[in-house]
Amino acid sequence: MTDASRWDRIEGLVRRARRGDLGAFRELLEDHRSAVVSTLFACGVRCSETAKDLAQDVALRSWQRLDTLKEPRTFPAWVRRIAANAARDHLRRLAVRREEELDEALQLESGDDSHDRVERMSEVRLMLAALADEDEEVVSLLTARAEGVSVEALAVRMEISPDALKMRVMRARKRLRARLEEMRGGGTP
């Protein structure tokens, strides 16, 4: 397919979709699925399941806002921009949730003096920022441990052995230490 015919096809599909043709819209989405997913990953989404969910959100937003697309031939860039915004929104919500979990966990240790507490909060926030999406489970585990939940109880909840749980947390902490070194400039990016 030549570039001109590709752009003509995109324009035709957008025009049909604007008139309510769901089949044309599905074709547009199918043609641009890999661009949407690669944009999500490029913007910081690390979990493939999260990317799938966000791609569905992008499809819905695109359908709802299709009338705002001024030039039908710009659909590829337009849908990637929607994907980038969806990724940014997701990562912002994730950061807020992690910070709330952190604040909740740190409130349990209120016996420390305020200077040590502020310093520890700053360090833990940096650590949480360094965690990838796939380590979200570890954030929950560390928060639960800070709340006094035993390793055995957590292992039962996750349906794994206590040793497997300890190994999972150890590996995540190792990745976290390496990432923190990078962020502090002590390692190679």
PDB file of C-alpha atoms in Angstrom:
ATOM      1  CA  MET A   1       0.000   0.000   0.000  1.00  0.00           C
ATOM      2  CA  THR A   2       1.437   3.383  -0.959  1.00  0.00           C
ATOM      3  CA  ASP A   3       1.623   6.235   1.521  1.00  0.00           C
ATOM      4  CA  ALA A   4      -1.093   8.153  -0.339  1.00  0.00           C
ATOM      5  CA  SER A   5      -3.487   5.205  -0.331  1.00  0.00           C
ATOM      6  CA  ARG A   6      -2.715   4.534   3.357  1.00  0.00           C
ATOM      7  CA  TRP A   7      -3.632   8.123   4.273  1.00  0.00           C
ATOM      8  CA  ASP A   8      -6.721   7.970   2.072  1.00  0.00           C
ATOM      9  CA  ARG A   9      -7.770   4.752   3.828  1.00  0.00           C
ATOM     10  CA  ILE A  10      -7.309   6.344   7.290  1.00  0.00           C
ATOM     11  CA  GLU A  11      -9.294   9.390   6.230  1.00  0.00           C
ATOM     12  CA  GLY A  12     -12.104   7.230   4.836  1.00  0.00           C
ATOM     13  CA  LEU A  13     -12.277   5.089   7.977  1.00  0.00           C
ATOM     14  CA  VAL A  14     -12.394   8.159  10.232  1.00  0.00           C
ATOM     15  CA  ARG A  15     -15.179   9.728   8.158  1.00  0.00           C
ATOM     16  CA  ARG A  16     -17.205   6.486   8.262  1.00  0.00           C
ATOM     17  CA  ALA A  17     -16.602   6.080  12.004  1.00  0.00           C
ATOM     18  CA  ARG A  18     -17.799   9.632  12.612  1.00  0.00           C
ATOM     19  CA  ARG A  19     -21.061   8.682  10.936  1.00  0.00           C
ATOM     20  CA  GLY A  20     -21.458   5.842  13.465  1.00  0.00           C
ATOM     21  CA  ASP A  21     -19.824   2.959  11.554  1.00  0.00           C
ATOM     22  CA  LEU A  22     -18.423   0.805  14.374  1.00  0.00           C
ATOM     23  CA  GLY A  23     -16.772  -1.549  11.895  1.00  0.00           C
ATOM     24  CA  ALA A  24     -14.723   1.309  10.465  1.00  0.00           C
ATOM     25  CA  PHE A  25     -13.730   2.372  13.957  1.00  0.00           C
ATOM     26  CA  ARG A  26     -12.680  -1.201  14.836  1.00  0.00           C
ATOM     27  CA  GLU A  27     -10.486  -1.244  11.717  1.00  0.00           C
ATOM     28  CA  LEU A  28      -8.855   2.017  12.780  1.00  0.00           C
ATOM     29  CA  LEU A  29      -8.140   0.641  16.220  1.00  0.00           C
ATOM     30  CA  GLU A  30      -6.815  -2.644  14.851  1.00  0.00           C
ATOM     31  CA  ASP A  31      -4.534  -0.807  12.426  1.00  0.00           C
ATOM     32  CA  HIS A  32      -3.122   1.327  15.261  1.00  0.00           C
ATOM     33  CA  ARG A  33      -3.127  -1.162  18.136  1.00  0.00           C
ATOM     34  CA  SER A  34       0.641  -1.674  18.126  1.00  0.00           C
ATOM     35  CA  ALA A  35       1.241   2.103  18.047  1.00  0.00           C
ATOM     36  CA  VAL A  36      -1.055   2.555  21.059  1.00  0.00           C
ATOM     37  CA  VAL A  37       0.597  -0.241  23.056  1.00  0.00           C
ATOM     38  CA  SER A  38       4.136   0.880  22.191  1.00  0.00           C
ATOM     39  CA  THR A  39       3.216   4.432  23.231  1.00  0.00           C
ATOM     40  CA  LEU A  40       1.919   3.154  26.576  1.00  0.00           C
ATOM     41  CA  PHE A  41       5.163   1.270  27.204  1.00  0.00           C
ATOM     42  CA  ALA A  42       7.271   4.210  26.023  1.00  0.00           C
ATOM     43  CA  CYS A  43       5.458   6.432  28.524  1.00  0.00           C
ATOM     44  CA  GLY A  44       6.353   4.196  31.465  1.00  0.00           C
ATOM     45  CA  VAL A  45       3.689   1.483  31.695  1.00  0.00           C
ATOM     46  CA  ARG A  46       5.568  -1.728  32.488  1.00  0.00           C
ATOM     47  CA  CYS A  47       2.897  -4.353  33.008  1.00  0.00           C
ATOM     48  CA  SER A  48       1.366  -5.925  29.886  1.00  0.00           C
ATOM     49  CA  GLU A  49      -2.006  -6.466  31.620  1.00  0.00           C
ATOM     50  CA  THR A  50      -2.103  -2.804  32.580  1.00  0.00           C
ATOM     51  CA  ALA A  51      -1.246  -1.865  28.995  1.00  0.00           C
ATOM     52  CA  LYS A  52      -4.158  -3.997  27.737  1.00  0.00           C
ATOM     53  CA  ASP A  53      -6.556  -2.286  30.133  1.00  0.00           C
ATOM     54  CA  LEU A  54      -5.274   1.147  29.186  1.00  0.00           C
ATOM     55  CA  ALA A  55      -5.553   0.309  25.476  1.00  0.00           C
ATOM     56  CA  GLN A  56      -9.253  -0.380  26.085  1.00  0.00           C
ATOM     57  CA  ASP A  57      -9.557   3.014  27.785  1.00  0.00           C
ATOM     58  CA  VAL A  58      -7.818   4.616  24.798  1.00  0.00           C
ATOM     59  CA  ALA A  59     -10.318   2.963  22.452  1.00  0.00           C
ATOM     60  CA  LEU A  60     -13.266   4.264  24.480  1.00  0.00           C
ATOM     61  CA  ARG A  61     -11.820   7.785  24.754  1.00  0.00           C
ATOM     62  CA  SER A  62     -11.077   7.804  21.024  1.00  0.00           C
ATOM     63  CA  TRP A  63     -14.631   6.818  20.182  1.00  0.00           C
ATOM     64  CA  GLN A  64     -16.081   9.422  22.550  1.00  0.00           C
ATOM     65  CA  ARG A  65     -13.837  12.191  21.195  1.00  0.00           C
ATOM     66  CA  LEU A  66     -13.719  11.284  17.520  1.00  0.00           C
ATOM     67  CA  ASP A  67     -15.660  14.416  16.602  1.00  0.00           C
ATOM     68  CA  THR A  68     -12.863  16.558  18.097  1.00  0.00           C
ATOM     69  CA  LEU A  69     -10.318  15.225  15.574  1.00  0.00           C
ATOM     70  CA  LYS A  70      -9.893  18.130  13.169  1.00  0.00           C
ATOM     71  CA  GLU A  71      -7.959  16.424  10.381  1.00  0.00           C
ATOM     72  CA  PRO A  72      -8.844  12.733   9.819  1.00  0.00           C
ATOM     73  CA  ARG A  73      -5.376  11.957   8.428  1.00  0.00           C
ATOM     74  CA  THR A  74      -3.827  12.860  11.776  1.00  0.00           C
ATOM     75  CA  PHE A  75      -5.623   9.968  13.492  1.00  0.00           C
ATOM     76  CA  PRO A  76      -2.367   8.003  14.131  1.00  0.00           C
ATOM     77  CA  ALA A  77      -0.736  10.884  16.030  1.00  0.00           C
ATOM     78  CA  TRP A  78      -4.020  11.786  17.717  1.00  0.00           C
ATOM     79  CA  VAL A  79      -4.634   8.281  19.085  1.00  0.00           C
ATOM     80  CA  ARG A  80      -1.004   8.052  20.282  1.00  0.00           C
ATOM     81  CA  ARG A  81      -1.494  11.342  22.148  1.00  0.00           C
ATOM     82  CA  ILE A  82      -4.579   9.884  23.835  1.00  0.00           C
ATOM     83  CA  ALA A  83      -2.509   6.809  24.773  1.00  0.00           C
ATOM     84  CA  ALA A  84       0.263   8.989  26.221  1.00  0.00           C
ATOM     85  CA  ASN A  85      -2.287  10.898  28.298  1.00  0.00           C
ATOM     86  CA  ALA A  86      -3.835   7.632  29.518  1.00  0.00           C
ATOM     87  CA  ALA A  87      -0.396   6.358  30.567  1.00  0.00           C
ATOM     88  CA  ARG A  88       0.410   9.616  32.356  1.00  0.00           C
ATOM     89  CA  ASP A  89      -2.927   9.542  34.199  1.00  0.00           C
ATOM     90  CA  HIS A  90      -2.404   5.915  35.202  1.00  0.00           C
ATOM     91  CA  LEU A  91       1.114   6.551  36.508  1.00  0.00           C
ATOM     92  CA  ARG A  92      -0.074   9.599  38.445  1.00  0.00           C
ATOM     93  CA  ARG A  93      -2.867   7.563  40.095  1.00  0.00           C
ATOM     94  CA  LEU A  94      -0.372   4.795  40.872  1.00  0.00           C
ATOM     95  CA  ALA A  95       2.040   7.247  42.496  1.00  0.00           C
ATOM     96  CA  VAL A  96      -0.745   8.732  44.624  1.00  0.00           C
ATOM     97  CA  ARG A  97      -1.879   5.262  45.720  1.00  0.00           C
ATOM     98  CA  ARG A  98       1.680   4.272  46.630  1.00  0.00           C
ATOM     99  CA  GLU A  99       2.164   7.483  48.570  1.00  0.00           C
ATOM    100  CA  GLU A 100      -1.089   6.896  50.479  1.00  0.00           C
ATOM    101  CA  GLU A 101       0.038   3.353  51.339  1.00  0.00           C
ATOM    102  CA  LEU A 102       3.387   4.711  52.447  1.00  0.00           C
ATOM    103  CA  ASP A 103       1.839   7.399  54.640  1.00  0.00           C
ATOM    104  CA  GLU A 104      -0.447   4.803  56.223  1.00  0.00           C
ATOM    105  CA  ALA A 105       2.475   2.474  56.942  1.00  0.00           C
ATOM    106  CA  LEU A 106       4.615   5.255  58.376  1.00  0.00           C
ATOM    107  CA  GLN A 107       1.874   6.470  60.701  1.00  0.00           C
ATOM    108  CA  LEU A 108       2.274   3.224  62.632  1.00  0.00           C
ATOM    109  CA  GLU A 109       5.790   4.223  63.640  1.00  0.00           C
ATOM    110  CA  SER A 110       4.935   7.611  65.094  1.00  0.00           C
ATOM    111  CA  GLY A 111       7.191   7.118  68.140  1.00  0.00           C
ATOM    112  CA  ASP A 112      10.277   8.313  66.236  1.00  0.00           C
ATOM    113  CA  ASP A 113      11.406  11.916  66.420  1.00  0.00           C
ATOM    114  CA  SER A 114      10.150  14.127  63.593  1.00  0.00           C
ATOM    115  CA  HIS A 115      13.554  14.612  61.913  1.00  0.00           C
ATOM    116  CA  ASP A 116      14.167  10.853  61.581  1.00  0.00           C
ATOM    117  CA  ARG A 117      10.600  10.326  60.390  1.00  0.00           C
ATOM    118  CA  VAL A 118      10.858  13.010  57.665  1.00  0.00           C
ATOM    119  CA  GLU A 119      14.183  11.599  56.527  1.00  0.00           C
ATOM    120  CA  ARG A 120      12.802   8.049  56.426  1.00  0.00           C
ATOM    121  CA  MET A 121       9.676   9.180  54.540  1.00  0.00           C
ATOM    122  CA  SER A 122      11.825  10.925  51.953  1.00  0.00           C
ATOM    123  CA  GLU A 123      13.960   7.819  51.471  1.00  0.00           C
ATOM    124  CA  VAL A 124      10.961   5.495  51.204  1.00  0.00           C
ATOM    125  CA  ARG A 125       9.225   7.807  48.707  1.00  0.00           C
ATOM    126  CA  LEU A 126      12.354   7.693  46.558  1.00  0.00           C
ATOM    127  CA  MET A 127      12.318   3.909  46.825  1.00  0.00           C
ATOM    128  CA  LEU A 128       8.657   3.686  45.829  1.00  0.00           C
ATOM    129  CA  ALA A 129       9.261   5.947  42.839  1.00  0.00           C
ATOM    130  CA  ALA A 130      12.005   3.562  41.731  1.00  0.00           C
ATOM    131  CA  LEU A 131       9.726   0.531  41.763  1.00  0.00           C
ATOM    132  CA  ALA A 132       8.357  -0.685  38.453  1.00  0.00           C
ATOM    133  CA  ASP A 133       4.679  -1.591  37.949  1.00  0.00           C
ATOM    134  CA  GLU A 134       5.433  -5.276  38.337  1.00  0.00           C
ATOM    135  CA  ASP A 135       6.774  -4.516  41.831  1.00  0.00           C
ATOM    136  CA  GLU A 136       3.445  -3.035  42.937  1.00  0.00           C
ATOM    137  CA  GLU A 137       2.839  -6.317  44.725  1.00  0.00           C
ATOM    138  CA  VAL A 138       6.019  -5.734  46.723  1.00  0.00           C
ATOM    139  CA  VAL A 139       4.771  -2.306  47.825  1.00  0.00           C
ATOM    140  CA  SER A 140       1.666  -4.019  49.188  1.00  0.00           C
ATOM    141  CA  LEU A 141       3.813  -6.660  50.889  1.00  0.00           C
ATOM    142  CA  LEU A 142       6.123  -4.119  52.498  1.00  0.00           C
ATOM    143  CA  THR A 143       3.155  -2.058  53.652  1.00  0.00           C
ATOM    144  CA  ALA A 144       1.543  -5.156  55.167  1.00  0.00           C
ATOM    145  CA  ARG A 145       4.806  -6.057  56.910  1.00  0.00           C
ATOM    146  CA  ALA A 146       5.021  -2.510  58.308  1.00  0.00           C
ATOM    147  CA  GLU A 147       1.518  -3.028  59.676  1.00  0.00           C
ATOM    148  CA  GLY A 148       2.737  -6.143  61.479  1.00  0.00           C
ATOM    149  CA  VAL A 149       1.256  -8.847  59.238  1.00  0.00           C
ATOM    150  CA  SER A 150       3.411 -11.983  59.506  1.00  0.00           C
ATOM    151  CA  VAL A 151       5.289 -13.489  56.562  1.00  0.00           C
ATOM    152  CA  GLU A 152       3.310 -16.680  57.032  1.00  0.00           C
ATOM    153  CA  ALA A 153      -0.047 -14.871  56.852  1.00  0.00           C
ATOM    154  CA  LEU A 154       1.043 -12.991  53.736  1.00  0.00           C
ATOM    155  CA  ALA A 155       2.227 -16.214  52.118  1.00  0.00           C
ATOM    156  CA  VAL A 156      -1.149 -17.848  52.781  1.00  0.00           C
ATOM    157  CA  ARG A 157      -2.930 -14.789  51.338  1.00  0.00           C
ATOM    158  CA  MET A 158      -0.786 -14.999  48.174  1.00  0.00           C
ATOM    159  CA  GLU A 159      -1.046 -18.799  48.011  1.00  0.00           C
ATOM    160  CA  ILE A 160       2.734 -19.311  47.999  1.00  0.00           C
ATOM    161  CA  SER A 161       5.189 -20.675  50.539  1.00  0.00           C
ATOM    162  CA  PRO A 162       6.808 -18.360  53.097  1.00  0.00           C
ATOM    163  CA  ASP A 163      10.202 -19.092  51.513  1.00  0.00           C
ATOM    164  CA  ALA A 164       8.892 -18.142  48.053  1.00  0.00           C
ATOM    165  CA  LEU A 165       7.507 -14.916  49.504  1.00  0.00           C
ATOM    166  CA  LYS A 166      10.830 -14.085  51.158  1.00  0.00           C
ATOM    167  CA  MET A 167      12.650 -14.792  47.878  1.00  0.00           C
ATOM    168  CA  ARG A 168      10.247 -12.565  45.912  1.00  0.00           C
ATOM    169  CA  VAL A 169      10.723  -9.678  48.340  1.00  0.00           C
ATOM    170  CA  MET A 170      14.514 -10.185  48.386  1.00  0.00           C
ATOM    171  CA  ARG A 171      14.694 -10.007  44.564  1.00  0.00           C
ATOM    172  CA  ALA A 172      12.556  -6.873  44.492  1.00  0.00           C
ATOM    173  CA  ARG A 173      14.743  -5.231  47.142  1.00  0.00           C
ATOM    174  CA  LYS A 174      17.835  -6.098  45.088  1.00  0.00           C
ATOM    175  CA  ARG A 175      16.296  -4.483  41.987  1.00  0.00           C
ATOM    176  CA  LEU A 176      15.288  -1.548  44.126  1.00  0.00           C
ATOM    177  CA  ARG A 177      18.806  -1.053  45.490  1.00  0.00           C
ATOM    178  CA  ALA A 178      20.215  -1.117  41.952  1.00  0.00           C
ATOM    179  CA  ARG A 179      17.597   1.387  40.783  1.00  0.00           C
ATOM    180  CA  LEU A 180      18.290   3.680  43.739  1.00  0.00           C
ATOM    181  CA  GLU A 181      22.006   3.633  42.923  1.00  0.00           C
ATOM    182  CA  GLU A 182      21.148   4.694  39.362  1.00  0.00           C
ATOM    183  CA  MET A 183      18.907   7.499  40.628  1.00  0.00           C
ATOM    184  CA  ARG A 184      21.610   8.739  42.983  1.00  0.00           C
ATOM    185  CA  GLY A 185      24.173   8.727  40.185  1.00  0.00           C
ATOM    186  CA  GLY A 186      26.193   5.883  41.666  1.00  0.00           C
ATOM    187  CA  GLY A 187      25.490   3.419  38.878  1.00  0.00           C
ATOM    188  CA  THR A 188      25.202   3.401  35.145  1.00  0.00           C
ATOM    189  CA  PRO A 189      21.733   4.202  33.823  1.00  0.00           C
TER     190      PRO A 189
END
